[in-house]
XYZ file of C-alpha atoms in Angstrom:
446
model
C 17.498 39.781 1.138
C 16.214 36.189 1.732
C 18.486 33.451 0.137
C 17.220 31.224 -3.026
C 15.909 28.034 -2.753
C 16.244 25.678 -5.758
C 13.918 22.966 -5.455
C 14.966 20.188 -8.703
C 12.116 18.237 -9.276
C 8.445 18.983 -10.264
C 6.613 15.415 -9.460
C 4.425 15.746 -6.832
C 7.616 16.190 -4.253
C 8.658 19.326 -5.153
C 5.375 21.092 -6.467
C 4.454 20.661 -2.948
C 7.529 22.125 -1.335
C 7.853 24.704 -4.081
C 4.188 25.509 -2.268
C 4.434 25.109 0.893
C 8.212 27.136 0.405
C 7.119 29.753 -1.627
C 3.643 30.828 0.450
C 6.391 31.596 3.598
C 7.679 34.423 2.275
C 10.748 32.440 0.102
C 12.129 32.579 -3.325
C 11.673 29.489 -4.622
C 13.589 28.425 -8.203
C 11.882 24.933 -10.082
C 14.193 23.138 -12.483
C 12.958 20.247 -14.204
C 14.158 18.669 -16.844
C 10.831 17.801 -18.705
C 9.289 18.414 -21.958
C 13.302 19.510 -22.877
C 14.167 15.868 -21.611
C 11.682 13.324 -21.628
C 10.995 10.305 -19.545
C 9.820 6.666 -20.501
C 6.720 7.043 -18.105
C 5.974 10.770 -18.707
C 3.378 12.200 -21.618
C 3.170 15.673 -20.730
C 5.850 18.527 -19.269
C 3.038 19.552 -16.024
C 4.279 19.266 -12.683
C 3.044 17.107 -10.805
C 1.953 14.435 -14.016
C 0.274 11.168 -12.004
C 2.045 7.677 -14.001
C 1.506 4.841 -12.717
C -2.822 6.048 -11.398
C -5.001 8.473 -10.600
C -5.502 7.643 -7.447
C -4.131 8.829 -3.664
C -6.069 5.985 -2.132
C -7.891 5.689 1.188
C -9.507 8.983 1.717
C -10.682 7.636 5.276
C -9.008 9.733 7.628
C -10.153 8.165 10.556
C -9.663 4.579 10.357
C -6.784 5.149 7.621
C -3.520 5.667 8.497
C -3.550 6.747 3.926
C -6.834 9.182 4.618
C -4.756 10.612 7.656
C -1.779 11.846 5.973
C -4.979 13.287 3.097
C -5.889 14.845 6.750
C -2.671 16.253 7.974
C -2.004 18.121 3.705
C -4.607 19.311 4.341
C -4.255 21.318 7.606
C -1.056 22.016 5.826
C -2.564 23.910 3.189
C -1.129 21.444 0.555
C -1.970 22.079 -3.150
C -1.517 18.385 -3.741
C -4.340 17.645 -1.710
C -6.580 21.127 -2.788
C -6.068 20.005 -6.179
C -6.869 16.742 -5.751
C -10.425 17.654 -4.082
C -11.331 20.196 -6.898
C -10.777 17.146 -9.736
C -11.820 13.686 -6.965
C -13.789 11.853 -9.351
C -16.075 8.766 -7.809
C -13.724 5.659 -6.503
C -15.705 4.270 -3.294
C -13.730 5.467 -0.441
C -10.925 5.945 -2.596
C -9.758 9.911 -3.889
C -9.252 9.527 -6.855
C -8.453 12.251 -10.066
C -9.142 13.475 -13.323
C -5.534 13.126 -13.480
C -4.793 15.373 -16.538
C -6.627 18.786 -15.041
C -5.461 17.551 -12.052
C -2.269 18.619 -12.693
C -2.792 21.018 -15.572
C -4.076 23.051 -12.227
C -1.430 22.371 -9.962
C 0.924 23.721 -13.055
C -1.160 26.846 -13.349
C -1.156 26.955 -9.210
C 2.287 27.239 -9.007
C 3.269 29.126 -12.271
C 1.036 31.662 -10.800
C 2.975 32.050 -8.336
C 5.198 35.312 -6.624
C 7.442 34.046 -5.461
C 8.384 30.992 -8.320
C 10.405 30.922 -11.119
C 11.537 28.293 -13.185
C 14.616 26.370 -14.829
C 13.392 23.918 -17.619
C 17.392 21.733 -17.465
C 18.321 18.887 -16.071
C 20.631 19.445 -13.657
C 23.148 16.265 -13.648
C 25.580 17.150 -10.743
C 25.391 17.867 -7.129
C 25.706 21.529 -6.685
C 28.712 22.483 -3.568
C 26.807 25.734 -2.635
C 23.277 27.047 -2.382
C 20.620 25.309 -0.077
C 18.686 22.673 -2.374
C 15.681 20.082 -2.066
C 16.165 17.401 -4.761
C 12.459 15.902 -5.579
C 14.057 13.879 -8.450
C 11.478 10.764 -8.487
C 11.282 7.325 -9.358
C 12.883 8.153 -12.608
C 15.748 10.359 -11.635
C 18.877 10.670 -14.890
C 21.765 8.644 -14.770
C 23.704 11.731 -14.490
C 22.359 12.965 -10.778
C 22.202 9.106 -9.667
C 25.532 8.791 -10.318
C 26.429 12.272 -8.355
C 24.467 11.841 -5.760
C 25.804 8.106 -5.342
C 29.513 9.570 -5.911
C 28.559 11.634 -2.988
C 26.395 9.407 -0.136
C 29.623 7.376 -0.931
C 27.073 4.573 -1.314
C 25.518 2.590 -4.348
C 21.888 3.546 -4.824
C 19.167 1.551 -4.898
C 16.638 0.910 -7.301
C 13.306 -1.579 -8.027
C 10.897 -1.042 -10.746
C 7.703 -0.550 -10.981
C 5.231 -1.090 -13.719
C 2.932 0.833 -14.578
C -1.342 -0.433 -15.329
C -3.167 -0.424 -18.531
C -5.412 2.178 -19.485
C -9.064 1.483 -21.315
C -11.581 2.904 -23.127
C -14.823 3.047 -21.621
C -16.751 2.470 -24.779
C -15.017 -1.122 -25.961
C -15.956 -2.777 -22.596
C -18.605 -4.713 -23.054
C -21.388 -4.051 -20.196
C -23.563 -7.311 -20.726
C -20.825 -8.492 -18.887
C -19.396 -6.921 -17.003
C -21.120 -4.557 -14.077
C -20.886 -1.051 -12.084
C -19.960 -1.595 -8.230
C -17.710 -0.856 -5.527
C -16.345 -3.535 -2.813
C -18.367 -3.786 -0.282
C -21.034 -1.484 -1.362
C -18.176 1.506 -0.251
C -19.239 5.261 -0.815
C -22.454 7.948 0.417
C -23.764 8.832 -2.918
C -24.512 6.578 -6.097
C -21.846 7.610 -8.149
C -19.147 5.697 -5.160
C -21.024 3.128 -4.742
C -21.222 1.876 -8.914
C -17.653 3.289 -9.224
C -15.767 0.110 -10.518
C -16.162 -1.748 -13.562
C -16.558 -5.310 -12.677
C -15.122 -8.440 -14.889
C -16.425 -11.729 -13.398
C -13.855 -14.705 -14.022
C -15.084 -18.577 -14.062
C -12.610 -20.928 -12.308
C -11.795 -21.938 -16.084
C -11.438 -18.779 -17.006
C -9.119 -17.948 -14.259
C -6.858 -20.806 -14.937
C -6.499 -20.064 -18.741
C -6.120 -16.570 -17.682
C -3.402 -17.734 -15.778
C -1.674 -19.671 -17.588
C -1.660 -17.339 -20.500
C 0.044 -14.256 -17.925
C 3.019 -16.652 -17.425
C 3.792 -17.905 -21.195
C 3.328 -14.574 -22.301
C 6.425 -12.698 -23.553
C 7.516 -9.653 -21.276
C 10.028 -7.221 -21.425
C 13.819 -8.044 -20.610
C 16.271 -6.143 -18.224
C 19.089 -4.646 -19.232
C 22.428 -6.170 -18.105
C 23.702 -5.551 -14.248
C 19.916 -4.913 -14.166
C 17.576 -6.794 -11.030
C 14.643 -7.363 -10.494
C 13.899 -6.007 -7.148
C 10.348 -4.749 -6.488
C 8.105 -3.333 -4.489
C 5.369 -5.598 -2.835
C 2.913 -2.675 -3.222
C 3.659 -1.968 -6.847
C 4.022 -6.003 -8.563
C 3.287 -6.682 -12.180
C 0.804 -9.452 -12.589
C 2.792 -11.457 -14.213
C 5.550 -11.987 -11.181
C 2.625 -12.290 -8.622
C 1.501 -15.319 -10.832
C 4.559 -16.931 -10.682
C 4.148 -16.835 -6.858
C 1.231 -18.882 -7.094
C -1.109 -20.068 -9.657
C -4.113 -18.281 -6.716
C -1.686 -14.555 -5.858
C -3.925 -13.102 -7.689
C -7.065 -14.117 -6.979
C -6.040 -12.700 -3.204
C -4.645 -10.209 -4.326
C -6.349 -7.584 -7.125
C -8.194 -9.275 -8.152
C -9.959 -11.102 -5.243
C -14.099 -11.131 -5.594
C -15.275 -10.129 -1.975
C -17.468 -8.054 -1.758
C -18.799 -7.684 -5.202
C -22.067 -9.352 -6.539
C -22.511 -9.704 -9.921
C -25.568 -7.770 -11.977
C -25.887 -10.340 -13.946
C -25.888 -13.813 -12.305
C -26.235 -12.648 -8.742
C -26.826 -15.860 -7.794
C -23.335 -17.104 -8.982
C -20.089 -15.940 -6.778
C -17.153 -15.093 -9.744
C -14.108 -17.115 -8.804
C -11.756 -14.199 -9.485
C -12.837 -10.079 -10.593
C -10.832 -8.284 -12.259
C -11.654 -3.807 -11.474
C -11.614 -1.224 -13.615
C -11.724 2.580 -11.888
C -11.940 5.588 -13.493
C -9.390 8.059 -14.628
C -10.977 11.461 -16.109
C -13.535 13.111 -15.526
C -15.374 12.222 -18.318
C -16.035 9.076 -17.651
C -14.110 8.416 -21.087
C -11.603 6.390 -19.718
C -10.510 3.678 -16.858
C -7.837 2.177 -15.706
C -7.295 -1.866 -14.830
C -6.840 -1.321 -10.721
C -3.859 -3.114 -9.538
C -2.378 -5.203 -13.327
C 1.272 -3.088 -13.338
C 2.945 -5.461 -15.941
C 6.032 -6.198 -17.621
C 5.016 -8.082 -20.890
C 4.984 -6.687 -24.273
C 2.462 -5.116 -26.048
C 1.365 -7.064 -27.712
C 1.619 -10.134 -24.948
C -0.623 -7.276 -23.006
C -3.652 -6.502 -25.216
C -4.006 -10.806 -26.217
C -4.199 -11.489 -22.604
C -6.058 -9.075 -21.588
C -8.443 -8.976 -23.937
C -8.518 -12.883 -22.619
C -10.392 -10.982 -19.319
C -14.582 -10.808 -19.520
C -15.832 -8.142 -20.820
C -12.913 -7.068 -21.985
C -12.179 -9.149 -25.572
C -13.129 -6.009 -27.481
C -11.213 -3.277 -25.922
C -9.529 -0.713 -26.538
C -6.701 1.392 -24.990
C -5.740 4.455 -24.306
C -2.316 3.219 -23.098
C -0.735 -0.430 -22.424
C 1.677 -0.951 -19.429
C 5.059 -0.200 -18.592
C 8.155 -0.928 -16.524
C 10.652 1.548 -15.066
C 13.395 1.923 -13.133
C 12.788 3.759 -10.044
C 15.880 5.311 -8.384
C 15.647 6.146 -3.965
C 18.502 6.309 -1.986
C 19.040 4.623 1.593
C 17.699 7.674 4.038
C 18.162 5.834 7.403
C 22.415 5.910 6.940
C 22.515 9.707 4.907
C 19.592 11.429 6.185
C 19.934 13.657 9.485
C 16.441 14.506 11.027
C 15.741 17.851 8.284
C 15.922 15.384 5.163
C 19.492 17.037 4.914
C 22.569 14.826 3.706
C 24.856 13.976 6.536
C 27.734 14.305 4.067
C 26.308 18.155 2.503
C 24.159 19.452 4.879
C 22.820 21.992 1.998
C 20.891 19.278 0.204
C 18.321 18.021 1.086
C 15.554 15.700 0.034
C 12.169 14.208 -0.473
C 9.568 12.291 -1.578
C 10.332 9.474 -3.414
C 13.906 9.691 -3.838
C 13.701 9.083 0.080
C 12.535 6.046 0.351
C 8.618 6.659 0.753
C 6.318 4.557 -1.493
C 3.322 6.654 -3.651
C 1.322 9.773 -4.781
C 0.753 10.850 -1.060
C 3.815 9.334 1.060
C 6.086 11.452 -1.738
C 3.326 14.920 -1.531
C 4.510 14.984 2.060
C 7.930 14.353 2.348
C 7.491 16.806 -0.136
C 5.773 19.393 2.357
C 7.523 18.897 5.184
C 11.057 19.502 3.543
C 9.697 22.703 1.658
C 8.732 24.528 5.541
C 12.446 22.651 6.845
C 14.016 24.653 4.169
C 11.712 27.655 4.069
C 12.925 27.786 8.298
C 15.989 27.533 7.818
C 16.335 29.765 5.440
C 14.949 32.708 7.733
C 16.752 31.459 10.360
C 15.119 29.037 12.330
C 15.066 25.128 12.655
C 11.361 23.932 11.780
C 11.556 20.252 13.954
C 9.016 16.927 11.918
C 5.658 17.162 13.496
C 5.397 13.771 16.213
C 5.852 10.330 15.154
C 2.213 9.321 16.333
C 1.026 11.734 13.690
C 0.814 10.353 10.117
C 4.091 12.665 8.560
C 5.724 12.302 11.560
C 5.679 8.217 11.670
C 6.933 8.464 7.773
C 9.792 10.450 8.042
C 11.141 8.712 12.196
C 11.006 5.793 9.789
C 13.265 6.738 6.863
C 15.724 8.948 8.779
C 16.425 6.183 11.347
C 13.403 4.480 12.233
C 13.689 1.458 9.360
C 16.942 -1.253 9.793
C 19.840 0.201 7.570
C 20.851 -2.563 5.725
C 16.875 -4.141 4.543
C 15.872 -0.393 3.877
C 12.946 -0.587 1.322
C 10.250 1.942 -0.167
C 7.609 1.767 2.098
C 3.558 3.132 2.732
C 2.778 5.356 5.509
C 0.769 3.072 7.300
C -0.125 2.658 11.576
C 2.257 -0.435 11.870
C 4.772 2.542 11.540
C 3.081 4.920 13.917
C 4.025 4.445 18.331
C 1.461 2.049 20.092
C -1.909 3.200 20.926
C -2.136 2.598 25.063
C -5.484 0.097 25.584
C -6.709 1.786 28.091
C -9.198 0.072 29.915
C -8.814 -3.676 27.873
C -7.615 -4.963 24.519
C -9.635 -2.546 21.640
C -11.043 -3.423 18.486
C -8.903 -2.563 15.550
C -11.903 -0.321 14.836
C -11.339 1.863 17.536
C -7.545 1.139 17.883
C -7.152 2.473 14.526
C -9.855 5.611 15.553
C -7.590 6.189 18.929
C -4.700 5.829 16.553
C -5.989 9.086 14.413
C -7.897 11.225 16.928
C -4.283 11.015 18.793
C -2.913 12.179 15.004
C -4.923 15.002 14.348
C -4.353 15.937 17.817
C -0.472 16.446 17.396
C -0.091 17.826 14.234
C -2.856 20.644 15.355
C -0.444 21.633 17.692
C 2.637 20.759 15.226
C 0.886 23.803 12.722
C 0.165 25.690 16.019
C 3.679 25.974 16.893
C 4.420 27.571 13.810
C 2.236 30.280 14.094
């Protein structure tokens, strides 16, 4: 009889790992501590709950590394990608979803699978036997984190991940704000008007920055350090790096024309993205924050169009735990010192829903193959998945290892035959090559 595969954590990575292994014919036991043990950031006990954002980012599989990763997961029969597309919302060129419907559908599919059983418990120690995947994500519990540190022989690493606030759509003043995706991206009118934009003049921007810097912030506990991942910086931390930083980041005004005043270009723009299928909720894009709740409401209502905003959720901050994967994991994502244990998802040092899910997909397939008496090699490094796993299992510099999103900088360079290629052509060459290699990888498993 085939040995069971135990998976700890029912987030994006754990859910995808369970789905892939179960579809390969392996009996899976999925351990999830929620809702029995709650976390700061989660609201439900459902699997694959989206916490920080409702976006899987770019869906362009021809000229974007994230979109290529979407393509690869779909080609591999990924549950997360299938459910995301079933519950997608207009978001320009991005893949955004109705987060509650998405999570509920993932939960229903997993619970309906004959090869998956469930245990609602907190796993606080690393088991000495059996086959396990740990996909406990950024909110790994303190006890389990300590056990991982003890087993790996090194101190665990941590940074802080911040959550953006969500606004009720009917509280946004549309006589000030307007609907438009940046550069009018999207194939339909709905896509081209997927974002709500709030314009700022120079004086309004300066006053906003002053209030942001002066606002009361969440204090860190003793012994904690604020080693933020640059892709998810709180807005006040960005503002501390320079008064113009936000204007060249989440508040950049490029590619947008104010319907109410088309002749005057805004000095800065705050964008809100639809957060549910009903269109009743919008999240403030890139506005992760560690301001205290009272300060958030005051500061965010300084944004033109949000002066009467009502918040469905204010921002928050939580600890994010990850291991030094280049030192600790082998090419099969196994802990070198305890090879019966695999790690997947954000705890391995990838950043983002898409990347975490992809590492869960690989871990689930690799574990299933091992239980069936074979070894599944990772996809080639010229694929998006292969580039990520190569990076975290040896491609990154261990001494300076930090969480990483997928990007073309992780791919082997393209041979520019016939002279130097433009960026768009070069990116298309990357994805064409990746699709061919990934298709061959999948065919090799049949």
